[in-house]
């Protein structure tokens, strides 16, 4: 905390991680397709619980709250609905 009582933010490290992207859908409930990134902590650092800023390339795409993540641990990031994709459920046959 600064001498004047204001909170300061300090970058501790920048870690480049390579996510695997997938879409998750629930067409019975929602026509959206939600982008999910599964990320493996390939660094040698223990990622401590707290807020982190996420970048896609050079673009800041938001802040997330992380749990503790050990080296080689996996975690998921959700990026919301991709407005370019809509899904529809079509019943082909009813097995009752």
Short mmCIF file of N, CA and C in Angstrom, two decimals:
data_model
loop_
_atom_site.label_atom_id
_atom_site.label_comp_id
_atom_site.label_asym_id
_atom_site.label_seq_id
_atom_site.Cartn_x
_atom_site.Cartn_y
_atom_site.Cartn_z
N UNK A 1 0.85 -1.17 0.00
CA UNK A 1 0.00 0.00 0.00
C UNK A 1 0.90 1.23 0.00
N UNK A 2 0.53 2.22 -0.75
CA UNK A 2 1.31 3.46 -0.84
C UNK A 2 1.18 4.24 0.46
N UNK A 3 2.10 5.20 0.68
CA UNK A 3 2.09 6.03 1.88
C UNK A 3 0.79 6.79 2.05
N UNK A 4 0.15 7.14 0.94
CA UNK A 4 -1.09 7.91 1.02
C UNK A 4 -2.33 7.02 1.17
N UNK A 5 -2.16 5.70 1.36
CA UNK A 5 -3.28 4.81 1.59
C UNK A 5 -3.88 4.20 0.34
N UNK A 6 -3.43 4.62 -0.85
CA UNK A 6 -3.96 4.06 -2.09
C UNK A 6 -3.37 2.68 -2.34
N UNK A 7 -4.17 1.81 -2.94
CA UNK A 7 -3.71 0.48 -3.31
C UNK A 7 -2.88 0.57 -4.58
N UNK A 8 -1.78 -0.17 -4.62
CA UNK A 8 -0.94 -0.21 -5.81
C UNK A 8 -0.94 -1.62 -6.38
N UNK A 9 -0.86 -1.72 -7.68
CA UNK A 9 -0.76 -3.00 -8.36
C UNK A 9 0.63 -3.13 -8.95
N UNK A 10 1.26 -4.28 -8.74
CA UNK A 10 2.61 -4.52 -9.24
C UNK A 10 2.65 -5.85 -9.97
N UNK A 11 3.21 -5.83 -11.15
CA UNK A 11 3.38 -7.07 -11.91
C UNK A 11 4.48 -7.89 -11.25
N UNK A 12 4.18 -9.15 -10.98
CA UNK A 12 5.15 -10.04 -10.37
C UNK A 12 5.89 -10.81 -11.46
N UNK A 13 5.15 -11.29 -12.44
CA UNK A 13 5.75 -12.07 -13.53
C UNK A 13 4.80 -12.07 -14.71
N UNK A 14 5.36 -12.31 -15.88
CA UNK A 14 4.57 -12.55 -17.08
C UNK A 14 4.87 -13.98 -17.51
N UNK A 15 3.83 -14.79 -17.63
CA UNK A 15 3.99 -16.19 -17.96
C UNK A 15 3.19 -16.47 -19.23
N UNK A 16 3.84 -16.99 -20.25
CA UNK A 16 3.16 -17.36 -21.49
C UNK A 16 2.74 -18.82 -21.39
N UNK A 17 1.44 -19.05 -21.43
CA UNK A 17 0.89 -20.40 -21.38
C UNK A 17 0.07 -20.63 -22.64
N UNK A 18 0.05 -21.87 -23.13
CA UNK A 18 -0.65 -22.19 -24.36
C UNK A 18 -1.93 -22.96 -24.02
N UNK A 19 -3.09 -22.33 -24.20
CA UNK A 19 -4.35 -23.01 -23.89
C UNK A 19 -4.81 -23.90 -25.03
N UNK A 20 -5.72 -24.81 -24.69
CA UNK A 20 -6.46 -25.59 -25.66
C UNK A 20 -7.88 -25.06 -25.63
N UNK A 21 -8.39 -24.60 -26.78
CA UNK A 21 -9.72 -23.99 -26.83
C UNK A 21 -10.77 -25.01 -27.25
N UNK A 22 -11.96 -24.87 -26.69
CA UNK A 22 -13.10 -25.68 -27.10
C UNK A 22 -14.36 -24.87 -26.87
N UNK A 23 -15.41 -25.28 -27.53
CA UNK A 23 -16.72 -24.64 -27.34
C UNK A 23 -17.60 -25.58 -26.53
N UNK A 24 -18.37 -25.00 -25.63
CA UNK A 24 -19.33 -25.75 -24.83
C UNK A 24 -20.72 -25.23 -25.16
N UNK A 25 -21.63 -26.15 -25.47
CA UNK A 25 -22.99 -25.75 -25.82
C UNK A 25 -23.99 -26.53 -24.99
N UNK A 26 -25.17 -25.93 -24.83
CA UNK A 26 -26.32 -26.57 -24.18
C UNK A 26 -27.55 -26.13 -24.95
N UNK A 27 -27.73 -26.66 -26.16
CA UNK A 27 -28.77 -26.14 -27.05
C UNK A 27 -30.20 -26.26 -26.51
N UNK A 28 -30.45 -27.17 -25.60
CA UNK A 28 -31.79 -27.28 -25.03
C UNK A 28 -32.10 -26.07 -24.15
N UNK A 29 -31.05 -25.47 -23.58
CA UNK A 29 -31.21 -24.37 -22.64
C UNK A 29 -30.88 -23.01 -23.26
N UNK A 30 -29.86 -23.00 -24.15
CA UNK A 30 -29.31 -21.73 -24.64
C UNK A 30 -28.72 -21.95 -26.03
N UNK A 31 -28.98 -21.07 -26.99
CA UNK A 31 -28.43 -21.26 -28.33
C UNK A 31 -26.97 -20.81 -28.46
N UNK A 32 -26.37 -20.33 -27.39
CA UNK A 32 -25.00 -19.83 -27.46
C UNK A 32 -23.96 -20.94 -27.42
N UNK A 33 -22.78 -20.62 -27.97
CA UNK A 33 -21.61 -21.49 -27.89
C UNK A 33 -20.56 -20.73 -27.08
N UNK A 34 -20.17 -21.31 -25.94
CA UNK A 34 -19.29 -20.63 -25.00
C UNK A 34 -17.86 -21.11 -25.17
N UNK A 35 -16.95 -20.16 -25.32
CA UNK A 35 -15.54 -20.49 -25.52
C UNK A 35 -14.87 -20.77 -24.18
N UNK A 36 -14.24 -21.94 -24.10
CA UNK A 36 -13.53 -22.35 -22.89
C UNK A 36 -12.07 -22.62 -23.26
N UNK A 37 -11.16 -22.18 -22.41
CA UNK A 37 -9.74 -22.47 -22.58
C UNK A 37 -9.30 -23.36 -21.43
N UNK A 38 -8.71 -24.49 -21.75
CA UNK A 38 -8.10 -25.34 -20.74
C UNK A 38 -6.61 -25.05 -20.79
N UNK A 39 -6.06 -24.67 -19.64
CA UNK A 39 -4.69 -24.19 -19.59
C UNK A 39 -3.89 -25.05 -18.63
N UNK A 40 -2.69 -25.42 -19.04
CA UNK A 40 -1.77 -26.16 -18.18
C UNK A 40 -0.67 -25.20 -17.74
N UNK A 41 -0.38 -25.17 -16.46
CA UNK A 41 0.69 -24.32 -15.94
C UNK A 41 2.03 -24.98 -16.26
N UNK A 42 2.57 -24.66 -17.43
CA UNK A 42 3.84 -25.23 -17.86
C UNK A 42 5.04 -24.50 -17.29
N UNK A 43 4.79 -23.50 -16.46
CA UNK A 43 5.90 -22.75 -15.86
C UNK A 43 6.42 -23.50 -14.64
N UNK A 44 7.50 -23.00 -14.08
CA UNK A 44 8.04 -23.57 -12.85
C UNK A 44 7.47 -22.87 -11.62
N UNK A 45 6.56 -21.93 -11.85
CA UNK A 45 5.99 -21.14 -10.76
C UNK A 45 4.71 -21.76 -10.22
N UNK A 46 4.53 -21.68 -8.92
CA UNK A 46 3.24 -21.93 -8.29
C UNK A 46 2.43 -20.66 -8.52
N UNK A 47 1.27 -20.77 -9.17
CA UNK A 47 0.42 -19.61 -9.37
C UNK A 47 -0.43 -19.45 -8.12
N UNK A 48 -0.27 -18.33 -7.44
CA UNK A 48 -0.96 -18.10 -6.18
C UNK A 48 -2.38 -17.63 -6.42
N UNK A 49 -3.25 -17.98 -5.51
CA UNK A 49 -4.65 -17.56 -5.61
C UNK A 49 -4.74 -16.05 -5.60
N UNK A 50 -5.62 -15.53 -6.44
CA UNK A 50 -5.81 -14.09 -6.50
C UNK A 50 -6.19 -13.66 -7.90
N UNK A 51 -6.16 -12.36 -8.11
CA UNK A 51 -6.54 -11.79 -9.41
C UNK A 51 -5.37 -11.83 -10.37
N UNK A 52 -5.69 -12.08 -11.64
CA UNK A 52 -4.68 -12.08 -12.70
C UNK A 52 -5.31 -11.45 -13.94
N UNK A 53 -4.51 -10.76 -14.71
CA UNK A 53 -4.98 -10.19 -15.97
C UNK A 53 -4.63 -11.16 -17.08
N UNK A 54 -5.59 -11.41 -17.98
CA UNK A 54 -5.42 -12.37 -19.08
C UNK A 54 -5.26 -11.59 -20.38
N UNK A 55 -4.26 -11.98 -21.16
CA UNK A 55 -4.00 -11.37 -22.46
C UNK A 55 -4.15 -12.43 -23.54
N UNK A 56 -4.69 -12.03 -24.67
CA UNK A 56 -4.74 -12.86 -25.87
C UNK A 56 -3.91 -12.10 -26.88
N UNK A 57 -2.69 -12.59 -27.13
CA UNK A 57 -1.74 -11.80 -27.92
C UNK A 57 -1.36 -10.58 -27.10
N UNK A 58 -1.47 -9.40 -27.69
CA UNK A 58 -1.17 -8.16 -26.97
C UNK A 58 -2.41 -7.51 -26.37
N UNK A 59 -3.56 -8.14 -26.55
CA UNK A 59 -4.82 -7.55 -26.09
C UNK A 59 -5.20 -8.07 -24.71
N UNK A 60 -5.45 -7.16 -23.78
CA UNK A 60 -5.97 -7.53 -22.47
C UNK A 60 -7.44 -7.86 -22.64
N UNK A 61 -7.83 -9.08 -22.27
CA UNK A 61 -9.22 -9.48 -22.45
C UNK A 61 -9.97 -9.60 -21.13
N UNK A 62 -9.31 -9.29 -20.04
CA UNK A 62 -10.03 -9.27 -18.77
C UNK A 62 -9.22 -9.77 -17.61
N UNK A 63 -9.83 -9.65 -16.46
CA UNK A 63 -9.24 -10.13 -15.22
C UNK A 63 -9.97 -11.38 -14.76
N UNK A 64 -9.24 -12.29 -14.13
CA UNK A 64 -9.82 -13.51 -13.58
C UNK A 64 -9.34 -13.68 -12.15
N UNK A 65 -10.08 -14.45 -11.39
CA UNK A 65 -9.65 -14.85 -10.06
C UNK A 65 -9.24 -16.30 -10.13
N UNK A 66 -7.98 -16.57 -9.81
CA UNK A 66 -7.44 -17.92 -9.88
C UNK A 66 -7.35 -18.55 -8.50
N UNK A 67 -7.48 -19.87 -8.45
CA UNK A 67 -7.13 -20.63 -7.25
C UNK A 67 -5.64 -20.91 -7.32
N UNK A 68 -5.05 -21.47 -6.26
CA UNK A 68 -3.66 -21.90 -6.32
C UNK A 68 -3.52 -22.95 -7.41
N UNK A 69 -2.49 -22.79 -8.26
CA UNK A 69 -2.27 -23.74 -9.35
C UNK A 69 -0.79 -24.12 -9.34
N UNK A 70 -0.53 -25.39 -9.07
CA UNK A 70 0.83 -25.90 -9.01
C UNK A 70 1.41 -26.03 -10.41
N UNK A 71 2.74 -26.07 -10.53
CA UNK A 71 3.33 -26.38 -11.82
C UNK A 71 2.74 -27.70 -12.34
N UNK A 72 2.43 -27.75 -13.61
CA UNK A 72 1.79 -28.87 -14.31
C UNK A 72 0.30 -29.00 -14.00
N UNK A 73 -0.25 -28.12 -13.15
CA UNK A 73 -1.67 -28.13 -12.88
C UNK A 73 -2.47 -27.53 -14.02
N UNK A 74 -3.72 -27.94 -14.14
CA UNK A 74 -4.60 -27.41 -15.19
C UNK A 74 -5.72 -26.59 -14.58
N UNK A 75 -6.18 -25.62 -15.35
CA UNK A 75 -7.32 -24.80 -14.94
C UNK A 75 -8.06 -24.35 -16.18
N UNK A 76 -9.30 -23.89 -15.97
CA UNK A 76 -10.13 -23.45 -17.09
C UNK A 76 -10.39 -21.96 -17.01
N UNK A 77 -10.45 -21.35 -18.18
CA UNK A 77 -10.87 -19.95 -18.31
C UNK A 77 -12.07 -19.93 -19.25
N UNK A 78 -13.07 -19.15 -18.90
CA UNK A 78 -14.27 -19.03 -19.73
C UNK A 78 -14.32 -17.63 -20.31
N UNK A 79 -14.60 -17.55 -21.62
CA UNK A 79 -14.60 -16.27 -22.32
C UNK A 79 -15.98 -15.82 -22.78
N UNK A 80 -17.02 -16.50 -22.33
CA UNK A 80 -18.37 -16.09 -22.68
C UNK A 80 -18.80 -16.63 -24.03
N UNK A 81 -20.00 -16.21 -24.43
CA UNK A 81 -20.59 -16.70 -25.68
C UNK A 81 -19.92 -16.04 -26.88
N UNK A 82 -19.65 -16.84 -27.89
CA UNK A 82 -19.12 -16.35 -29.16
C UNK A 82 -20.34 -15.97 -30.00
N UNK A 83 -20.54 -14.69 -30.22
CA UNK A 83 -21.74 -14.20 -30.90
C UNK A 83 -21.81 -14.61 -32.37
N UNK A 84 -20.70 -15.11 -32.91
CA UNK A 84 -20.69 -15.57 -34.30
C UNK A 84 -21.27 -16.96 -34.46
N UNK A 85 -21.49 -17.67 -33.33
CA UNK A 85 -21.94 -19.06 -33.39
C UNK A 85 -23.27 -19.20 -32.65
N UNK A 86 -24.25 -19.80 -33.30
CA UNK A 86 -25.53 -20.13 -32.68
C UNK A 86 -25.78 -21.62 -32.92
N UNK A 87 -26.29 -22.31 -31.91
CA UNK A 87 -26.57 -23.73 -32.06
C UNK A 87 -28.07 -23.96 -31.92
N UNK A 88 -28.52 -25.04 -32.52
CA UNK A 88 -29.93 -25.39 -32.47
C UNK A 88 -30.05 -26.88 -32.24
N UNK A 89 -30.93 -27.25 -31.37
CA UNK A 89 -31.17 -28.66 -31.08
C UNK A 89 -32.28 -29.17 -31.99
N UNK A 90 -32.00 -30.27 -32.68
CA UNK A 90 -33.01 -30.90 -33.53
C UNK A 90 -33.16 -32.35 -33.08
N UNK A 91 -34.36 -32.72 -32.68
CA UNK A 91 -34.62 -34.09 -32.26
C UNK A 91 -34.77 -34.96 -33.50
N UNK A 92 -33.89 -35.95 -33.65
CA UNK A 92 -33.93 -36.83 -34.81
C UNK A 92 -34.81 -38.05 -34.56
N UNK A 93 -34.81 -38.55 -33.33
CA UNK A 93 -35.64 -39.71 -33.00
C UNK A 93 -35.86 -39.72 -31.49
N UNK A 94 -36.99 -40.23 -31.10
CA UNK A 94 -37.29 -40.31 -29.66
C UNK A 94 -37.25 -41.80 -29.27
N UNK A 95 -36.35 -42.11 -28.36
CA UNK A 95 -36.22 -43.49 -27.87
C UNK A 95 -36.87 -43.54 -26.49
N UNK A 96 -38.14 -43.93 -26.45
CA UNK A 96 -38.85 -43.94 -25.17
C UNK A 96 -39.44 -45.28 -24.89
#
